[in-house]
Amino acid sequence: MSEHRRKPPQPQGGGRAASRRAAQQHPGRGAGPGREAPGAPPGGAYGDPSVHGNRADARRAAQRPATGRGRPGGSGGGSRKRFIDYPRAGKSGWKRFVPSWKLVGGSLLGFFAVIIAGAGVGIAMVGTPDVNKAAKAQNNVFQWADGTQMVATGGSTNRQIVTIDQIPMSMRNAVIAAENESFETDKGVDPMGIARAVVNMATGGSTQGGSTITQQYVKNMYLDSEQTLKRKVTELFIAIKLGTTEEKDTVLAGYLNTAYFGRDAYGIQAAARAYFGKDAKDLNPSESAFLAALLKGPNLYNPDGGIGSAATPEANEKRARARWAWVLDREVAVHRMEPSERAQYKDFPARVDLAQASGMTGQTGYLVEVAKAYVMKTADISAEKMALGGYTIRTTFQKPKVDALTKAVEDTRNDFLDEKKRPEYDTFVQFGAASVDVKTGAIVALYGGPGWDHKHFTNNANTSGVPVGSTWKPYVLAAAMEYGTQNSKGAGISPSSKYNANDNTVINDRSGKPLLGPDGQPFKQKNESEYPYGYVTLNEAMEKSINVPFAQLVFDVGHSKVRQVAKATGILDESMDENNNASFALGTSTPSAIRMADSYATFAASGTHHEPFSVLAVTKDGVKVPGFEAPKESRAMDNSVADNITKVLRNVVENGTGTKAKKLGRPAAGKTGTTDQNKSAWFVGYTPELSTSVTLFRSDPTSKDKKLMSMNHVGGVDSIHGGDIPAVIWTEYMREALKGTPVKDFPEAEDIGVVADAAGAPSPSPSASVSPSTSPSSSPSPSPSTSVSPSPSQGGKPCKPRPWNLNCDPQTAAGTSTGAGGDTAGGSTDVPTTPPPGRPGRQGGTTSWGSIMGTQG
């Protein structure tokens, strides 16, 4: 063997074995004093530096982190790096916890990768909307109280899908300008738009929406879905998918074919027909701007009005006009309309009559309107959801009673009014009525007007703005019975308490000082008659509906107490007059006929109040919707107070202004009311079973302000009072509605309260409280002396025995009735003398400041 291939001799203790022993030696275990490091050469100039290193080497060794056996940085095994270096190796102190830019960048990339992957999966999994499926809206079925069908309305009958070429460019421009300026370039969502909307709302700026047209289209497809996070994420994914996969024209057409425009119209074609009586393709830019304005919310922008106190026709009209103008201006601002073209559209577009009238004849439209509003409020259902249909609504309305009320009104109207003969007086005379079950508060019947098929869309049973006159006086008396007066030291007073009833009596405020009129002089309240009644009991003042006692009583008891009593019986705050004047006691407040009937039902139920309701049950696609149980009863006043009010109001029917109601032939209580200048007349009455209110007023339903007009000379008579036409209608209806119902009497009223006469009342004596003849007077009222003759006023010929003509009442001697029923805001009621022959009304009193401020009885 060659010399050079021979292995060199290995030093003793060296070689591979020594290397292995050195590697297996415990890390950190150095060669101590007197110990030789294994594997070290036996000597020479190159000694082991680990044993005899300098100070710098020692410092560097001390600064190295101590490592355990087999760990990274330890000797013998090499260095193994961690996948995520956090806390960071090689750093000390707080620096160990500061992430490196590599870690931050990697984390962000990973996060976005996960988001993008998840979004991709989500977008791939969701489907796209099908506009044709959305078009399959169902009808809403309204039923009578007995479960039989009243009407099926809404749903698919008022939707028609149109293609984008049938939607005019003016409509597309208006919607894009108003709803989503970046529609043609965005990808279905607009992050900047969302951020801008958040900033605007946070800073109190304009409430510009953050949703794109694509997102709104998706929302339209999920109206029946719950408002959950899952739904929101799903909508976002669908919007992104549509924004990247669908043509913009397809999305825009889908949106306009599914959007809700009001008037039960879903989609642009139905909306064009509903508001303008034309096809969508024929819309002009002004009409397109109007429909685009409705997309902000038909409930608040449809000039017909909507649900809620803020959605009156007047308020909606104002909002719609402003939004319409803004849309047109916005089109110019985003270069979708030339300024010269914008200048052509200065007039708000005219609309056709409400097309919903088709199929809604007679009272059906009003019944559906009331029930639908109740359902939407009770179950918090939007107008859009309701219009999609699928609801079966069982109402409280009883068809026989609705028919009876309609017949009573129409028969009297046809007999009483002649618009051709007396167009200047008999036009625009309107009737409204409502009937409520005393035991439950269920609305069993109403009369809202001639019907939608007669172009009368205002529901007179649920209208506001018609003062109730002296039908308000029972609340003043009830408050005095419940809370007492200044004269009773807080104790409830008796209806036998006496008050001055003379015409032109000065009214004192709560401090006992004369109430001052606008001229700075003491205010004197007028009655309708100048008859000198003297001091009368409150019972007699109610019977004859004399104004002066109640004008003083409201100050003695306090206006707030009267409001408290009225509210407890169901009268809404917003319908009450806010003025604390004398006329407040005489009926300047304007509750609806529904609320008045329900409120008087509280007296009939001995002080137990039930909120009025119109729906017994609701199902959606066969599933019962919760929340439609009858409202719980509440205690409005002590039963003795309510029963005494009933006793006083029975006297009104038996002996006072409401004697026409005696024809009912069963126990009944009620109150008449007539307002200043004969602008409205009421009769509200009840039996133990039913409470019904009837109102008569004159107003042009097509006018903007719905201003009330005087009813003097309507029907060929000087004036109309609550005891005339309203009382006749009430009696005719109640007779038919209660046919077959056993006669039941009211609870007997116990004597309550203390007799607390007003200041100046004479000492108790048999002659002091009731008889008008003992009152100081120079002579009887000037006109009654001429009215004793029972002869008719029509040239001496026998008058036609009309039911509303007091002097032709076959049940009563001609010309001997106690009065014309009703009362008016300048003076109450029936004078205890015969009215002029052939006239169902009485001569009105002169108007004073007190009557100008409100109603007269």
CSV table of N, CA and C in Angstrom, one decimal, residues 401-530:
chain,number,residue,atom,x,y,z
A,401,LYS,N,-124.9,45.1,11.2
A,401,LYS,CA,-124.9,46.4,11.8
A,401,LYS,C,-124.3,47.5,10.9
A,402,VAL,N,-123.3,47.1,10.1
A,402,VAL,CA,-122.8,48.0,9.1
A,402,VAL,C,-123.9,48.4,8.1
A,403,ASP,N,-124.6,47.4,7.6
A,403,ASP,CA,-125.7,47.7,6.7
A,403,ASP,C,-126.8,48.6,7.3
A,404,ALA,N,-127.1,48.3,8.6
A,404,ALA,CA,-128.1,49.1,9.3
A,404,ALA,C,-127.7,50.6,9.4
A,405,LEU,N,-126.4,50.8,9.8
A,405,LEU,CA,-125.9,52.2,9.9
A,405,LEU,C,-125.9,52.9,8.6
A,406,THR,N,-125.5,52.2,7.5
A,406,THR,CA,-125.5,52.8,6.2
A,406,THR,C,-126.9,53.2,5.8
A,407,LYS,N,-127.8,52.3,6.0
A,407,LYS,CA,-129.2,52.6,5.6
A,407,LYS,C,-129.8,53.8,6.4
A,408,ALA,N,-129.5,53.8,7.7
A,408,ALA,CA,-130.0,55.0,8.5
A,408,ALA,C,-129.4,56.3,8.0
A,409,VAL,N,-128.1,56.3,7.6
A,409,VAL,CA,-127.6,57.6,7.1
A,409,VAL,C,-128.1,57.9,5.7
A,410,GLU,N,-128.1,56.9,4.8
A,410,GLU,CA,-128.5,57.2,3.5
A,410,GLU,C,-130.0,57.6,3.4
A,411,ASP,N,-130.8,56.9,4.1
A,411,ASP,CA,-132.3,57.3,4.1
A,411,ASP,C,-132.5,58.7,4.5
A,412,THR,N,-131.8,59.1,5.6
A,412,THR,CA,-131.9,60.5,6.1
A,412,THR,C,-131.3,61.5,5.2
A,413,ARG,N,-130.2,61.1,4.6
A,413,ARG,CA,-129.6,62.0,3.6
A,413,ARG,C,-130.5,62.3,2.4
A,414,ASN,N,-131.0,61.2,1.9
A,414,ASN,CA,-131.9,61.3,0.7
A,414,ASN,C,-133.1,62.1,1.0
A,415,ASP,N,-133.7,62.0,2.2
A,415,ASP,CA,-134.9,62.7,2.5
A,415,ASP,C,-134.6,64.2,2.9
A,416,PHE,N,-133.4,64.4,3.4
A,416,PHE,CA,-133.1,65.7,4.0
A,416,PHE,C,-132.5,66.7,3.0
A,417,LEU,N,-131.6,66.2,2.1
A,417,LEU,CA,-130.8,67.0,1.3
A,417,LEU,C,-131.3,67.0,-0.2
A,418,ASP,N,-131.2,68.1,-0.8
A,418,ASP,CA,-131.5,68.2,-2.2
A,418,ASP,C,-130.5,69.1,-2.9
A,419,GLU,N,-129.4,68.6,-3.4
A,419,GLU,CA,-128.3,69.4,-3.9
A,419,GLU,C,-128.7,70.1,-5.2
A,420,LYS,N,-129.6,69.6,-5.9
A,420,LYS,CA,-130.0,70.2,-7.2
A,420,LYS,C,-130.9,71.5,-6.8
A,421,LYS,N,-131.8,71.3,-5.8
A,421,LYS,CA,-132.7,72.4,-5.5
A,421,LYS,C,-132.0,73.5,-4.7
A,422,ARG,N,-131.0,73.1,-3.8
A,422,ARG,CA,-130.3,74.0,-2.9
A,422,ARG,C,-128.8,73.8,-3.0
A,423,PRO,N,-128.2,74.0,-4.2
A,423,PRO,CA,-126.8,73.7,-4.3
A,423,PRO,C,-125.9,74.5,-3.4
A,424,GLU,N,-126.3,75.8,-3.1
A,424,GLU,CA,-125.5,76.6,-2.3
A,424,GLU,C,-125.4,76.2,-0.9
A,425,TYR,N,-126.4,75.4,-0.5
A,425,TYR,CA,-126.4,75.0,1.0
A,425,TYR,C,-126.2,73.5,1.1
A,426,ASP,N,-126.8,72.7,0.3
A,426,ASP,CA,-126.9,71.2,0.5
A,426,ASP,C,-125.7,70.5,-0.1
A,427,THR,N,-124.8,71.1,-0.7
A,427,THR,CA,-123.6,70.5,-1.2
A,427,THR,C,-122.5,70.4,-0.1
A,428,PHE,N,-121.7,69.3,-0.2
A,428,PHE,CA,-120.6,69.1,0.8
A,428,PHE,C,-121.0,68.8,2.2
A,429,VAL,N,-122.3,68.4,2.4
A,429,VAL,CA,-122.8,68.0,3.7
A,429,VAL,C,-122.3,66.5,3.9
A,430,GLN,N,-121.6,66.3,5.0
A,430,GLN,CA,-121.0,65.0,5.2
A,430,GLN,C,-121.5,64.4,6.5
A,431,PHE,N,-121.5,63.0,6.5
A,431,PHE,CA,-121.9,62.3,7.7
A,431,PHE,C,-120.8,61.3,8.1
A,432,GLY,N,-120.7,61.1,9.4
A,432,GLY,CA,-119.8,60.1,9.9
A,432,GLY,C,-120.4,59.5,11.1
A,433,ALA,N,-120.1,58.2,11.4
A,433,ALA,CA,-120.7,57.5,12.5
A,433,ALA,C,-119.8,56.3,12.9
A,434,ALA,N,-119.9,55.9,14.1
A,434,ALA,CA,-119.2,54.7,14.6
A,434,ALA,C,-120.0,54.1,15.7
A,435,SER,N,-119.9,52.7,15.8
A,435,SER,CA,-120.6,52.0,16.9
A,435,SER,C,-119.7,51.0,17.5
A,436,VAL,N,-119.7,51.0,18.9
A,436,VAL,CA,-118.7,50.2,19.6
A,436,VAL,C,-119.4,49.3,20.6
A,437,ASP,N,-118.9,48.1,20.8
A,437,ASP,CA,-119.5,47.2,21.8
A,437,ASP,C,-119.1,47.6,23.2
A,438,VAL,N,-120.0,47.9,24.1
A,438,VAL,CA,-119.7,48.4,25.4
A,438,VAL,C,-118.9,47.5,26.2
A,439,LYS,N,-119.1,46.2,26.1
A,439,LYS,CA,-118.4,45.2,27.0
A,439,LYS,C,-116.9,45.0,26.5
A,440,THR,N,-116.6,45.2,25.3
A,440,THR,CA,-115.2,44.9,24.8
A,440,THR,C,-114.5,46.0,24.1
A,441,GLY,N,-115.1,47.0,23.6
A,441,GLY,CA,-114.5,48.0,22.8
A,441,GLY,C,-114.4,47.7,21.4
A,442,ALA,N,-114.9,46.6,20.9
A,442,ALA,CA,-114.9,46.2,19.5
A,442,ALA,C,-115.7,47.2,18.7
A,443,ILE,N,-115.1,47.6,17.6
A,443,ILE,CA,-115.9,48.5,16.6
A,443,ILE,C,-116.7,47.6,15.8
A,444,VAL,N,-118.0,47.7,15.9
A,444,VAL,CA,-118.9,46.7,15.2
A,444,VAL,C,-119.4,47.3,13.9
A,445,ALA,N,-119.4,48.7,13.8
A,445,ALA,CA,-119.9,49.3,12.6
A,445,ALA,C,-119.4,50.7,12.5
A,446,LEU,N,-119.3,51.2,11.3
A,446,LEU,CA,-118.9,52.6,11.1
A,446,LEU,C,-119.5,53.0,9.7
A,447,TYR,N,-119.6,54.3,9.6
A,447,TYR,CA,-120.0,55.0,8.3
A,447,TYR,C,-119.0,56.0,8.0
A,448,GLY,N,-118.2,55.8,7.0
A,448,GLY,CA,-117.1,56.8,6.6
A,448,GLY,C,-117.4,57.8,5.6
A,449,GLY,N,-118.5,57.6,4.8
A,449,GLY,CA,-118.9,58.5,3.7
A,449,GLY,C,-119.6,57.7,2.6
A,450,PRO,N,-119.8,58.3,1.5
A,450,PRO,CA,-120.5,57.7,0.4
A,450,PRO,C,-119.8,56.5,-0.2
A,451,GLY,N,-118.5,56.4,0.0
A,451,GLY,CA,-117.7,55.3,-0.5
A,451,GLY,C,-116.6,55.7,-1.5
A,452,TRP,N,-115.6,54.9,-1.6
A,452,TRP,CA,-114.5,55.2,-2.5
A,452,TRP,C,-114.9,55.2,-3.9
A,453,ASP,N,-116.0,54.4,-4.2
A,453,ASP,CA,-116.5,54.4,-5.6
A,453,ASP,C,-117.2,55.7,-5.9
A,454,HIS,N,-117.5,56.5,-4.9
A,454,HIS,CA,-118.0,57.8,-5.2
A,454,HIS,C,-117.0,58.9,-5.0
A,455,LYS,N,-115.7,58.5,-5.1
A,455,LYS,CA,-114.6,59.4,-5.0
A,455,LYS,C,-114.5,60.1,-3.7
A,456,HIS,N,-115.0,59.5,-2.6
A,456,HIS,CA,-114.9,60.1,-1.3
A,456,HIS,C,-113.9,59.2,-0.5
A,457,PHE,N,-112.7,59.6,-0.4
A,457,PHE,CA,-111.6,58.8,0.2
A,457,PHE,C,-111.3,59.1,1.7
A,458,THR,N,-111.9,60.2,2.2
A,458,THR,CA,-111.7,60.5,3.6
A,458,THR,C,-112.7,59.7,4.5
A,459,ASN,N,-112.2,59.1,5.5
A,459,ASN,CA,-113.0,58.3,6.4
A,459,ASN,C,-113.6,59.2,7.5
A,460,ASN,N,-114.9,59.6,7.3
A,460,ASN,CA,-115.5,60.5,8.3
A,460,ASN,C,-115.7,59.9,9.7
A,461,ALA,N,-115.6,58.6,9.8
A,461,ALA,CA,-115.7,58.0,11.1
A,461,ALA,C,-114.4,58.1,11.9
A,462,ASN,N,-113.3,58.3,11.1
A,462,ASN,CA,-112.0,58.3,11.8
A,462,ASN,C,-111.3,59.7,11.5
A,463,THR,N,-112.1,60.7,11.1
A,463,THR,CA,-111.5,62.0,10.8
A,463,THR,C,-111.3,62.8,12.1
A,464,SER,N,-110.4,63.8,11.9
A,464,SER,CA,-110.2,64.7,13.0
A,464,SER,C,-110.5,66.1,12.5
A,465,GLY,N,-110.6,67.1,13.4
A,465,GLY,CA,-110.8,68.4,12.9
A,465,GLY,C,-112.3,68.9,13.0
A,466,VAL,N,-113.2,68.0,13.5
A,466,VAL,CA,-114.6,68.4,13.6
A,466,VAL,C,-114.9,68.6,15.1
A,467,PRO,N,-115.0,69.8,15.6
A,467,PRO,CA,-115.3,70.0,17.0
A,467,PRO,C,-116.6,69.3,17.5
A,468,VAL,N,-116.5,68.7,18.7
A,468,VAL,CA,-117.6,67.9,19.2
A,468,VAL,C,-118.7,68.6,19.9
A,469,GLY,N,-118.5,69.9,20.2
A,469,GLY,CA,-119.6,70.7,20.8
A,469,GLY,C,-119.9,70.2,22.2
A,470,SER,N,-121.1,70.3,22.6
A,470,SER,CA,-121.5,70.1,24.0
A,470,SER,C,-121.5,68.6,24.4
A,471,THR,N,-121.1,67.7,23.4
A,471,THR,CA,-120.9,66.3,23.8
A,471,THR,C,-119.7,66.2,24.7
A,472,TRP,N,-118.9,67.3,24.9
A,472,TRP,CA,-117.8,67.4,25.8
A,472,TRP,C,-118.2,67.7,27.2
A,473,LYS,N,-119.3,68.2,27.4
A,473,LYS,CA,-119.7,68.7,28.8
A,473,LYS,C,-119.7,67.5,29.8
A,474,PRO,N,-120.1,66.3,29.4
A,474,PRO,CA,-120.1,65.2,30.4
A,474,PRO,C,-118.7,65.0,31.0
A,475,TYR,N,-117.6,65.3,30.3
A,475,TYR,CA,-116.3,65.1,30.9
A,475,TYR,C,-116.0,66.2,32.0
A,476,VAL,N,-116.6,67.4,31.8
A,476,VAL,CA,-116.4,68.4,32.8
A,476,VAL,C,-117.2,68.1,34.0
A,477,LEU,N,-118.4,67.6,33.9
A,477,LEU,CA,-119.2,67.2,35.0
A,477,LEU,C,-118.5,65.9,35.7
A,478,ALA,N,-118.0,65.0,35.0
A,478,ALA,CA,-117.4,63.8,35.5
A,478,ALA,C,-116.2,64.2,36.3
A,479,ALA,N,-115.4,65.2,35.8
A,479,ALA,CA,-114.2,65.6,36.6
A,479,ALA,C,-114.6,66.3,37.9
A,480,ALA,N,-115.7,67.0,37.9
A,480,ALA,CA,-116.2,67.7,39.1
A,480,ALA,C,-116.6,66.6,40.1
A,481,MET,N,-117.3,65.6,39.6
A,481,MET,CA,-117.8,64.5,40.5
A,481,MET,C,-116.6,63.7,41.1
A,482,GLU,N,-115.5,63.6,40.3
A,482,GLU,CA,-114.4,62.7,40.7
A,482,GLU,C,-113.4,63.5,41.6
A,483,TYR,N,-113.1,64.8,41.2
A,483,TYR,CA,-112.1,65.5,41.9
A,483,TYR,C,-112.6,66.7,42.7
A,484,GLY,N,-113.8,67.0,42.6
A,484,GLY,CA,-114.4,68.2,43.3
A,484,GLY,C,-114.0,69.5,42.7
A,485,THR,N,-114.4,70.6,43.3
A,485,THR,CA,-114.1,71.9,42.8
A,485,THR,C,-113.6,72.8,44.0
A,486,GLN,N,-113.2,74.0,43.6
A,486,GLN,CA,-112.7,74.9,44.7
A,486,GLN,C,-113.8,75.1,45.7
A,487,ASN,N,-115.0,75.0,45.3
A,487,ASN,CA,-116.1,75.3,46.3
A,487,ASN,C,-116.4,74.1,47.2
A,488,SER,N,-115.9,72.9,46.8
A,488,SER,CA,-116.2,71.7,47.6
A,488,SER,C,-115.0,71.3,48.4
A,489,LYS,N,-114.0,72.0,48.4
A,489,LYS,CA,-112.8,71.7,49.2
A,489,LYS,C,-112.2,70.3,48.9
A,490,GLY,N,-112.2,70.0,47.6
A,490,GLY,CA,-111.7,68.7,47.2
A,490,GLY,C,-112.6,67.5,47.1
A,491,ALA,N,-113.8,67.7,47.7
A,491,ALA,CA,-114.7,66.6,47.7
A,491,ALA,C,-115.5,66.6,46.4
A,492,GLY,N,-115.8,65.4,45.9
A,492,GLY,CA,-116.6,65.3,44.7
A,492,GLY,C,-117.9,66.0,44.8
A,493,ILE,N,-118.4,66.7,43.8
A,493,ILE,CA,-119.7,67.4,43.9
A,493,ILE,C,-120.8,66.6,43.4
A,494,SER,N,-122.0,67.0,43.8
A,494,SER,CA,-123.2,66.4,43.3
A,494,SER,C,-123.8,67.1,42.1
A,495,PRO,N,-124.4,66.4,41.1
A,495,PRO,CA,-125.0,67.1,40.0
A,495,PRO,C,-126.2,68.0,40.4
A,496,SER,N,-126.5,67.9,41.7
A,496,SER,CA,-127.6,68.9,42.2
A,496,SER,C,-127.0,70.2,42.6
A,497,SER,N,-125.7,70.4,42.5
A,497,SER,CA,-125.1,71.7,42.7
A,497,SER,C,-125.6,72.7,41.7
A,498,LYS,N,-125.7,73.9,42.2
A,498,LYS,CA,-126.4,75.0,41.4
A,498,LYS,C,-125.3,76.0,40.9
A,499,TYR,N,-125.5,76.4,39.6
A,499,TYR,CA,-124.7,77.4,39.0
A,499,TYR,C,-125.5,78.4,38.2
A,500,ASN,N,-125.0,79.6,38.1
A,500,ASN,CA,-125.7,80.6,37.4
A,500,ASN,C,-125.8,80.2,35.9
A,501,ALA,N,-126.9,80.3,35.3
A,501,ALA,CA,-127.1,79.9,33.9
A,501,ALA,C,-127.6,81.1,33.0
A,502,ASN,N,-127.6,82.3,33.5
A,502,ASN,CA,-128.1,83.4,32.7
A,502,ASN,C,-127.1,83.7,31.6
A,503,ASP,N,-127.7,84.2,30.5
A,503,ASP,CA,-126.9,84.6,29.3
A,503,ASP,C,-126.0,85.8,29.7
A,504,ASN,N,-124.9,85.9,29.1
A,504,ASN,CA,-123.9,87.0,29.3
A,504,ASN,C,-123.4,87.1,30.7
A,505,THR,N,-123.2,85.9,31.4
A,505,THR,CA,-122.7,85.9,32.7
A,505,THR,C,-121.2,86.0,32.7
A,506,VAL,N,-120.6,86.8,33.6
A,506,VAL,CA,-119.1,86.9,33.7
A,506,VAL,C,-118.6,85.7,34.3
A,507,ILE,N,-117.5,85.1,33.6
A,507,ILE,CA,-116.9,83.9,34.1
A,507,ILE,C,-115.6,84.3,34.9
A,508,ASN,N,-115.5,83.7,36.1
A,508,ASN,CA,-114.3,83.9,36.9
A,508,ASN,C,-113.3,82.8,36.7
A,509,ASP,N,-112.0,83.2,36.8
A,509,ASP,CA,-110.9,82.2,36.7
A,509,ASP,C,-110.7,81.5,38.1
A,510,ARG,N,-109.7,80.7,38.2
A,510,ARG,CA,-109.5,79.9,39.4
A,510,ARG,C,-109.2,80.7,40.6
A,511,SER,N,-108.7,81.9,40.4
A,511,SER,CA,-108.4,82.8,41.5
A,511,SER,C,-109.7,83.6,42.0
A,512,GLY,N,-110.8,83.4,41.2
A,512,GLY,CA,-112.0,84.1,41.6
A,512,GLY,C,-112.1,85.5,40.9
A,513,LYS,N,-111.2,85.8,40.1
A,513,LYS,CA,-111.2,87.1,39.4
A,513,LYS,C,-111.8,86.9,38.0
A,514,PRO,N,-112.5,88.0,37.5
A,514,PRO,CA,-113.1,87.9,36.2
A,514,PRO,C,-112.1,87.5,35.1
A,515,LEU,N,-112.5,86.6,34.3
A,515,LEU,CA,-111.7,86.2,33.1
A,515,LEU,C,-111.8,87.4,32.1
A,516,LEU,N,-110.6,87.8,31.6
A,516,LEU,CA,-110.6,89.0,30.7
A,516,LEU,C,-110.6,88.5,29.3
A,517,GLY,N,-111.4,89.3,28.4
A,517,GLY,CA,-111.4,89.0,27.0
A,517,GLY,C,-110.3,89.7,26.3
A,518,PRO,N,-110.2,89.6,25.0
A,518,PRO,CA,-109.1,90.3,24.3
A,518,PRO,C,-109.1,91.8,24.4
A,519,ASP,N,-110.3,92.3,24.7
A,519,ASP,CA,-110.4,93.8,24.8
A,519,ASP,C,-110.1,94.3,26.2
A,520,GLY,N,-109.6,93.3,27.1
A,520,GLY,CA,-109.3,93.7,28.4
A,520,GLY,C,-110.4,93.8,29.4
A,521,GLN,N,-111.7,93.6,28.9
A,521,GLN,CA,-112.9,93.7,29.7
A,521,GLN,C,-113.3,92.3,30.2
A,522,PRO,N,-114.0,92.2,31.3
A,522,PRO,CA,-114.5,90.9,31.8
A,522,PRO,C,-115.2,90.2,30.7
A,523,PHE,N,-114.8,88.9,30.5
A,523,PHE,CA,-115.5,88.1,29.5
A,523,PHE,C,-116.8,87.6,30.0
A,524,LYS,N,-117.8,87.7,29.1
A,524,LYS,CA,-119.2,87.2,29.4
A,524,LYS,C,-119.5,86.1,28.5
A,525,GLN,N,-119.9,84.9,29.1
A,525,GLN,CA,-120.2,83.8,28.3
A,525,GLN,C,-121.7,83.9,27.8
A,526,LYS,N,-121.9,83.5,26.6
A,526,LYS,CA,-123.2,83.5,26.0
A,526,LYS,C,-123.8,82.1,26.0
A,527,ASN,N,-125.1,82.1,26.1
A,527,ASN,CA,-125.9,80.9,25.8
A,527,ASN,C,-126.4,81.0,24.4
A,528,GLU,N,-127.1,80.0,23.9
A,528,GLU,CA,-127.7,80.1,22.6
A,528,GLU,C,-129.0,80.9,22.7
A,529,SER,N,-129.6,80.8,23.9
A,529,SER,CA,-130.8,81.6,24.1
A,529,SER,C,-130.6,82.7,25.1
A,530,GLU,N,-131.3,83.7,25.0
A,530,GLU,CA,-131.2,84.8,26.0
A,530,GLU,C,-132.1,84.5,27.2
